[in-house]
Coordinates of C-alpha atoms and ligand atoms in Angstrom, one line a residue:
X38 CA -20.0 -9.3 -17.4
X39 CA -16.3 -8.2 -16.9
X40 CA -14.5 -7.7 -13.6
X41 CA -15.0 -4.6 -11.4
X42 CA -13.6 -3.3 -8.3
X43 CA -15.8 -1.9 -5.5
X44 CA -14.2 0.6 -3.2
X45 CA -15.9 0.9 0.1
X46 CA -15.2 4.4 1.4
X47 CA -17.1 3.8 4.8
X48 CA -14.6 1.0 5.4
X49 CA -11.8 3.4 4.6
X50 CA -12.9 6.1 7.1
X51 CA -13.3 3.2 9.7
X52 CA -9.7 2.1 9.0
X53 CA -8.4 5.7 9.4
X54 CA -10.1 5.9 12.6
X55 CA -8.5 2.7 13.6
X56 CA -5.0 4.1 12.9
X57 CA -5.9 7.2 14.9
X58 CA -7.1 5.5 18.0
X59 CA -4.1 3.1 17.9
X60 CA -1.8 5.9 18.5
X61 CA -3.8 8.7 20.2
X62 CA -2.3 12.2 20.1
X63 CA -0.1 11.5 17.0
X64 CA -0.6 13.1 13.7
X65 CA -1.2 11.0 10.6
X66 CA 0.4 11.0 7.3
X67 CA -2.0 8.9 5.2
X68 CA 0.2 7.1 2.7
X69 CA -1.5 7.2 -0.8
X70 CA 1.5 6.3 -3.1
X71 CA 1.1 4.1 -6.1
X72 CA -2.4 5.3 -7.0
X73 CA -3.4 4.8 -3.2
X74 CA -2.4 1.1 -3.5
X75 CA -4.5 0.8 -6.5
X76 CA -7.6 2.4 -5.0
X77 CA -7.5 5.8 -6.9
X78 CA -5.2 8.5 -5.9
X79 CA -7.5 11.5 -6.0
X80 CA -10.5 9.5 -4.7
X81 CA -8.6 8.3 -1.6
X82 CA -7.0 11.7 -1.1
X83 CA -10.4 13.4 -0.8
X84 CA -11.9 10.8 1.3
X85 CA -9.0 10.6 3.8
X86 CA -8.6 14.5 3.9
X87 CA -12.4 14.9 4.5
X88 CA -12.2 12.4 7.2
X89 CA -9.5 14.4 9.0
X90 CA -6.1 13.0 7.8
X91 CA -3.4 15.6 9.0
X92 CA -1.4 15.4 5.9
X93 CA -0.7 13.2 2.7
X94 CA 2.5 11.1 1.8
X95 CA 3.3 9.8 -1.6
X96 CA 6.5 8.3 -3.0
X97 CA 7.5 10.6 -5.9
X98 CA 7.5 14.2 -6.8
X99 CA 5.1 13.7 -9.8
X100 CA 2.5 12.1 -7.6
X101 CA 2.7 15.2 -5.4
X102 CA 2.3 17.5 -8.4
X103 CA -0.8 15.5 -9.5
X104 CA -2.4 16.0 -6.1
X105 CA -1.5 19.7 -6.1
X106 CA -3.0 20.3 -9.7
X107 CA -6.2 18.5 -8.5
X108 CA -6.5 21.2 -5.8
X109 CA -5.2 19.5 -2.7
X110 CA -3.5 22.0 -0.3
X111 CA -2.6 19.7 2.7
X112 CA 0.8 19.1 3.8
X113 CA 2.3 16.6 1.4
X114 CA 5.4 14.4 2.2
X115 CA 7.3 13.0 -0.6
X116 CA 8.8 9.9 0.8
X117 CA 11.6 9.4 -1.8
X118 CA 12.4 13.2 -2.0
X119 CA 13.7 14.6 -5.1
X120 CA 16.5 13.3 -7.2
X121 CA 17.6 16.2 -9.5
X122 CA 17.3 20.0 -9.8
X123 CA 14.1 19.9 -11.9
X124 CA 12.3 17.8 -9.2
X125 CA 13.7 20.2 -6.5
X126 CA 12.1 23.1 -8.4
X127 CA 8.9 21.3 -8.9
X128 CA 8.9 20.5 -5.1
X129 CA 9.5 24.2 -4.4
X130 CA 6.9 25.5 -6.8
X131 CA 4.1 23.0 -5.4
X132 CA 5.2 23.4 -1.8
X133 CA 5.9 19.7 -1.3
X134 CA 7.7 18.4 1.6
X135 CA 10.5 16.2 0.6
X136 CA 12.4 13.5 2.6
X137 CA 16.0 14.3 2.6
X138 CA 17.9 11.0 2.9
X139 CA 21.2 11.3 1.0
X140 CA 24.0 13.7 0.6
X141 CA 23.5 14.1 -3.1
X142 CA 20.2 16.1 -2.1
X143 CA 22.2 18.3 0.1
X144 CA 24.5 19.1 -2.8
X145 CA 21.5 19.9 -5.2
X146 CA 20.1 22.2 -2.4
X147 CA 23.3 24.0 -2.2
X148 CA 23.5 24.6 -5.8
X149 CA 20.0 25.5 -6.7
X150 CA 18.1 28.7 -6.0
X151 CA 14.4 28.2 -5.3
X152 CA 11.5 30.6 -5.5
X153 CA 10.1 29.5 -2.2
X154 CA 12.3 27.6 0.4
X155 CA 11.1 24.1 1.2
X156 CA 9.9 22.4 4.4
X157 CA 11.4 19.0 4.7
X158 CA 11.9 15.8 6.8
X159 CA 15.2 14.3 7.4
X160 CA 15.5 10.5 7.1
X161 CA 17.7 8.2 8.9
X162 CA 18.6 4.7 8.2
X163 CA 18.2 2.8 11.4
X164 CA 18.7 -0.7 9.7
X165 CA 16.4 -1.0 6.8
X166 CA 19.4 -0.1 4.5
X167 CA 17.2 1.4 1.7
X168 CA 17.1 5.2 2.1
X169 CA 18.4 7.4 4.9
X170 CA 21.4 8.9 6.5
X171 CA 23.6 6.6 8.5
X172 CA 23.2 7.3 12.3
X173 CA 26.8 8.7 12.4
X174 CA 26.1 11.3 9.7
X175 CA 22.5 12.3 10.9
X176 CA 23.4 15.2 13.2
X177 CA 25.7 16.8 10.7
X178 CA 23.0 16.5 8.0
X179 CA 20.4 18.0 10.4
X180 CA 22.7 21.0 11.2
X181 CA 23.7 21.4 7.4
X182 CA 20.1 21.4 6.3
X183 CA 19.2 24.2 8.8
X184 CA 21.9 26.5 7.2
X185 CA 20.7 26.1 3.5
X186 CA 18.7 29.0 2.1
X187 CA 16.6 26.7 -0.1
X188 CA 15.2 25.1 3.3
X189 CA 12.6 26.8 5.3
X190 CA 12.4 24.3 8.1
X191 CA 13.2 20.9 8.9
X192 CA 10.1 19.4 10.5
X193 CA 11.6 16.4 12.3
X194 CA 13.5 13.2 11.5
X195 CA 11.9 9.9 10.2
X196 CA 13.0 6.4 9.8
X197 CA 11.4 3.2 8.3
X198 CA 11.0 -0.2 10.0
X199 CA 12.2 -3.2 8.0
X200 CA 10.6 -6.2 9.9
X201 CA 7.7 -4.9 11.9
X202 CA 5.4 -7.3 10.0
X203 CA 6.8 -10.0 12.2
X204 CA 5.8 -9.4 15.8
X205 CA 8.7 -11.8 16.9
X206 CA 11.6 -10.2 14.9
X207 CA 14.0 -8.5 17.1
X208 CA 15.2 -6.2 14.4
X209 CA 12.4 -3.6 15.2
X210 CA 13.7 -3.2 18.8
X211 CA 17.3 -2.9 17.3
X212 CA 16.1 -0.2 15.0
X213 CA 14.4 1.8 17.8
X214 CA 17.3 1.3 20.1
X215 CA 19.5 3.0 17.3
X216 CA 17.1 5.7 16.3
X217 CA 15.4 7.0 19.5
X218 CA 18.5 8.3 21.3
X219 CA 19.5 10.1 18.1
X220 CA 16.2 11.7 17.7
X221 CA 16.3 12.6 21.4
X222 CA 19.7 14.1 20.9
X223 CA 18.5 16.2 18.1
X224 CA 15.3 17.1 20.0
X225 CA 13.0 17.2 17.1
X226 CA 9.6 15.6 16.2
X227 CA 9.8 12.0 15.1
X228 CA 7.9 9.9 12.5
X229 CA 8.5 6.2 12.6
X230 CA 5.8 3.6 12.3
X231 CA 4.1 2.2 9.1
X232 CA 0.9 0.1 9.6
X233 CA 2.8 -2.8 11.2
X234 CA 4.5 -0.5 13.7
X235 CA 1.2 1.2 14.5
X236 CA -0.6 -2.0 15.2
X237 CA 2.1 -4.2 16.6
X238 CA 4.8 -2.0 18.0
X239 CA 3.7 0.6 20.7
X240 CA 7.4 1.4 21.3
X241 CA 7.6 2.8 17.7
X242 CA 4.7 5.2 18.2
X243 CA 5.9 8.8 17.5
X244 CA 4.7 12.3 17.0
X245 CA 3.7 11.4 13.3
X246 CA 2.6 8.1 11.9
X247 CA 2.6 6.8 8.3
X248 CA -0.2 4.2 7.9
X249 CA -0.6 2.8 4.4
X250 CA -2.0 -0.8 4.0
X251 CA -4.1 -0.6 7.2
X252 CA -6.1 2.2 5.6
X253 CA -7.0 -0.1 2.7
X254 CA -8.1 -2.9 5.1
X255 CA -5.5 -5.5 5.0
X256 CA -3.3 -6.8 7.7
X257 CA 0.3 -5.7 7.5
X258 CA 1.4 -8.9 9.3
X259 CA 2.8 -12.1 8.1
X260 CA -0.2 -14.6 8.0
X261 CA -2.2 -11.8 9.5
X262 CA -6.0 -11.0 8.9
X263 CA -7.6 -7.6 8.7
X264 CA -10.4 -9.0 11.0
X265 CA -7.9 -9.6 13.7
X266 CA -6.8 -6.1 13.6
X267 CA -10.3 -4.6 13.6
X268 CA -9.8 -3.4 9.9
X269 CA -12.4 -3.7 7.1
X270 CA -11.5 -4.5 3.5
X271 CA -12.0 -1.5 1.2
X272 CA -11.3 -3.2 -2.2
X273 CA -13.5 -6.1 -3.4
X274 CA -12.4 -7.4 -6.9
X275 CA -15.4 -9.1 -8.4
X276 CA -16.5 -10.6 -11.6
X277 CA -19.0 -13.2 -12.9
X278 CA -19.2 -16.8 -14.2
X279 CA -19.5 -16.6 -18.0
X280 CA -19.6 -20.4 -18.7
X281 CA -20.3 -23.6 -17.1
X282 CA -19.2 -27.0 -18.7
X283 CA -19.1 -30.6 -17.9
X284 CA -16.0 -32.5 -18.8
X285 CA -14.8 -36.3 -18.5
X286 CA -12.2 -37.7 -16.3
X287 CA -8.7 -36.8 -17.4
X288 CA -9.9 -33.8 -19.5
X289 CA -7.2 -31.1 -19.7
X290 CA -8.2 -27.5 -18.6
X291 CA -6.8 -24.4 -20.3
X292 CA -3.3 -23.5 -21.5
X293 CA -0.8 -26.3 -21.3
X294 CA -3.4 -28.6 -20.0
X295 CA -1.6 -28.4 -16.8
X296 CA -4.8 -29.4 -14.8
X297 CA -6.7 -32.6 -15.8
X298 CA -10.0 -33.4 -14.3
X299 CA -9.6 -36.0 -11.7
X300 CA -13.1 -37.3 -12.4
X301 CA -16.1 -36.1 -14.5
X302 CA -16.8 -32.7 -13.3
X303 CA -18.1 -29.2 -14.0
X304 CA -15.7 -26.5 -14.7
X305 CA -16.7 -22.7 -14.6
X306 CA -15.0 -19.8 -16.4
X307 CA -14.8 -16.5 -14.6
X308 CA -14.2 -13.3 -16.5
X309 CA -11.0 -12.2 -14.9
X310 CA -7.4 -12.7 -15.8
X311 CA -3.8 -11.2 -15.6
X312 CA -4.9 -8.5 -18.0
X313 CA -7.1 -7.2 -15.1
X314 CA -4.4 -7.8 -12.6
X315 CA -5.3 -11.2 -11.3
X316 CA -2.1 -12.8 -10.6
X317 CA -0.6 -14.9 -13.4
X318 CA 1.0 -17.2 -10.9
X319 CA -2.0 -18.0 -8.9
X320 CA -1.7 -21.9 -8.5
X321 CA -4.5 -24.4 -8.7
X322 CA -6.3 -24.4 -5.4
X323 CA -6.3 -20.6 -4.9
X324 CA -9.8 -19.8 -3.6
X325 CA -12.4 -17.7 -5.2
X326 CA -15.8 -16.9 -3.6
X327 CA -18.7 -18.0 -5.7
X328 CA -22.1 -17.4 -4.2
X329 CA -20.5 -16.9 -0.8
X330 CA -18.7 -20.2 -0.9
X331 CA -15.0 -20.9 -1.6
X332 CA -14.2 -22.8 -4.9
X333 CA -10.7 -23.7 -6.1
X334 CA -8.9 -22.2 -9.2
X335 CA -8.0 -24.9 -11.6
X336 CA -5.5 -24.6 -14.5
X337 CA -3.5 -21.7 -15.7
X338 CA -4.6 -18.1 -15.4
X339 CA -5.2 -16.5 -18.8
X340 CA -5.3 -12.8 -19.8
X341 CA -9.0 -12.6 -19.6
X342 CA -10.3 -15.7 -17.8
X343 CA -9.8 -18.2 -15.1
X344 CA -11.3 -21.6 -14.6
X345 CA -12.7 -22.9 -11.4
X346 CA -13.7 -26.3 -10.0
X347 CA -17.5 -26.4 -9.6
X348 CA -17.8 -29.8 -8.0
X349 CA -19.0 -28.3 -4.7
X350 CA -21.5 -26.1 -6.5
X351 CA -23.8 -28.1 -8.7
X352 CA -26.2 -25.2 -9.0
X353 CA -23.7 -22.6 -10.2
X354 CA -25.0 -20.8 -13.3
X355 CA -23.7 -18.3 -15.8
X356 CA -24.0 -14.8 -14.4
X357 CA -23.3 -15.7 -10.8
X358 CA -21.1 -13.3 -9.0
X359 CA -17.5 -14.3 -7.9
X360 CA -15.3 -12.5 -5.5
X361 CA -11.6 -12.7 -6.2
X362 CA -10.7 -11.0 -2.9
X363 CA -12.3 -8.4 -0.6
X364 CA -15.7 -9.0 1.1
X365 CA -15.9 -12.6 2.3
X366 CA -12.5 -13.4 1.0
X367 CA -9.5 -11.8 2.6
X368 CA -6.9 -10.5 0.1
X369 CA -4.3 -11.7 2.5
X370 CA -5.7 -15.3 2.1
X371 CA -5.6 -15.2 -1.7
X372 CA -2.0 -13.5 -1.4
X373 CA -0.8 -16.4 0.7
X374 CA -1.8 -19.0 -2.0
X375 CA -0.1 -16.9 -4.6
X376 CA 3.2 -16.3 -2.8
X377 CA 2.5 -12.6 -2.7
X378 CA 1.1 -9.8 -0.3
X379 CA -2.2 -8.1 -0.3
X380 CA -0.3 -4.8 -1.1
X381 CA 0.8 -6.4 -4.5
X382 CA -2.8 -7.6 -5.4
X383 CA -4.2 -4.2 -4.8
X384 CA -1.4 -2.3 -6.8
X385 CA -1.7 -4.8 -9.6
X386 CA -5.2 -4.0 -10.6
X387 CA -5.1 -2.7 -14.2
X388 CA -6.8 0.4 -15.7
X389 CA -9.2 -2.0 -17.6
X390 CA -11.1 -2.6 -14.5
X391 CA -13.7 -0.1 -13.6
X392 CA -13.7 1.3 -9.9
X393 CA -17.1 1.6 -8.2
X394 CA -17.4 3.8 -5.1
X395 CA -19.6 2.7 -2.2
X396 CA -20.5 4.8 0.8
X397 CA -19.5 8.1 -1.0
Ligands
PLP668 C1 4.8 2.8 1.9 C2 5.5 3.3 3.1 C3 4.7 3.4 4.4 C4 3.3 2.8 4.6 O1 3.6 1.3 4.8 P1 2.4 0.3 5.1 O2 3.1 -1.0 5.4 O3 1.7 0.3 3.8 O4 1.7 0.8 6.3 C5 5.3 4.2 5.4 N1 6.5 4.8 5.2 C6 7.2 4.6 4.0 C7 8.6 5.1 4.1 C8 6.7 3.9 3.0 O5 7.5 3.8 1.9

């Protein structure tokens, strides 16, 4: 009767196709960091590699090592690169492709001998101000990298967009105006857009693209919906109604009694809570889907349970299926109620919840 997550692999293949057709001719790094946004690293790597992804991208060296040890031989970009000699050696041993984004990495590369030289991408900071060489230092880093014995090749220059999720934010144009001439001067391959760039900013389309959230079937845009972008939700988090009770007007519900029944009413208990990754801060009014109709959460989220208002569903019964997000209830809509984003809902699902594949 506990919660489970359904992973629709057919939807995932469709979403990869959406990314491809959005930027015809570009090559695709499928971003599968953080356990493929909670969908399962190895499962997703296999599905997307079989569906023709050109290469894989993860955040950290250890994620790359996990993929290599599982037998994945595809090109594998490490978005954060390496941070010390040990990680560099692992990257060399496993033929990972690190992003080189700061001078400290150049020093490590100078000091270390590696068994096999690495391919890498150079990362520029065009305005995100997180990782990347400053525009003024980029050319020097590019030239310096080429001369290092530990480097086999620099595949190109990448940058990351900070505000592409807002189609009206001029920061994206400013970032491109800074980055594109630099890349042109260097004369190398480029890799710019995340999902929001792919779907919303044709000017950001480059030789390589880095879709993440769109592969999982959520919109990258503020107040966006997957459906508007032709994407299909991959993850459905569902559980069941495990109790139905009737309470008098004024009855307090759950921890702290923060919700009081405004009238005599039925309240349902659903077997899902923050111990499963349902957000602890979901307020009363957050929708859940019960028998294909939205009903509001009431009271506080517990570790293993939530309570819902059944006034609109007099026939609801123990055992009925409840969708927390996914098919029929966009994760984006739930995230807006909670003050978060679909990415965080997906990544937050805990190990206790079994994942069930559909369309394998
Ligand atoms: C996570 C990440 C992406 C993918 O972003 P989405 O918004 O999920 O498409 C692309 N590039 C970098 C550098 C990232 O960290």
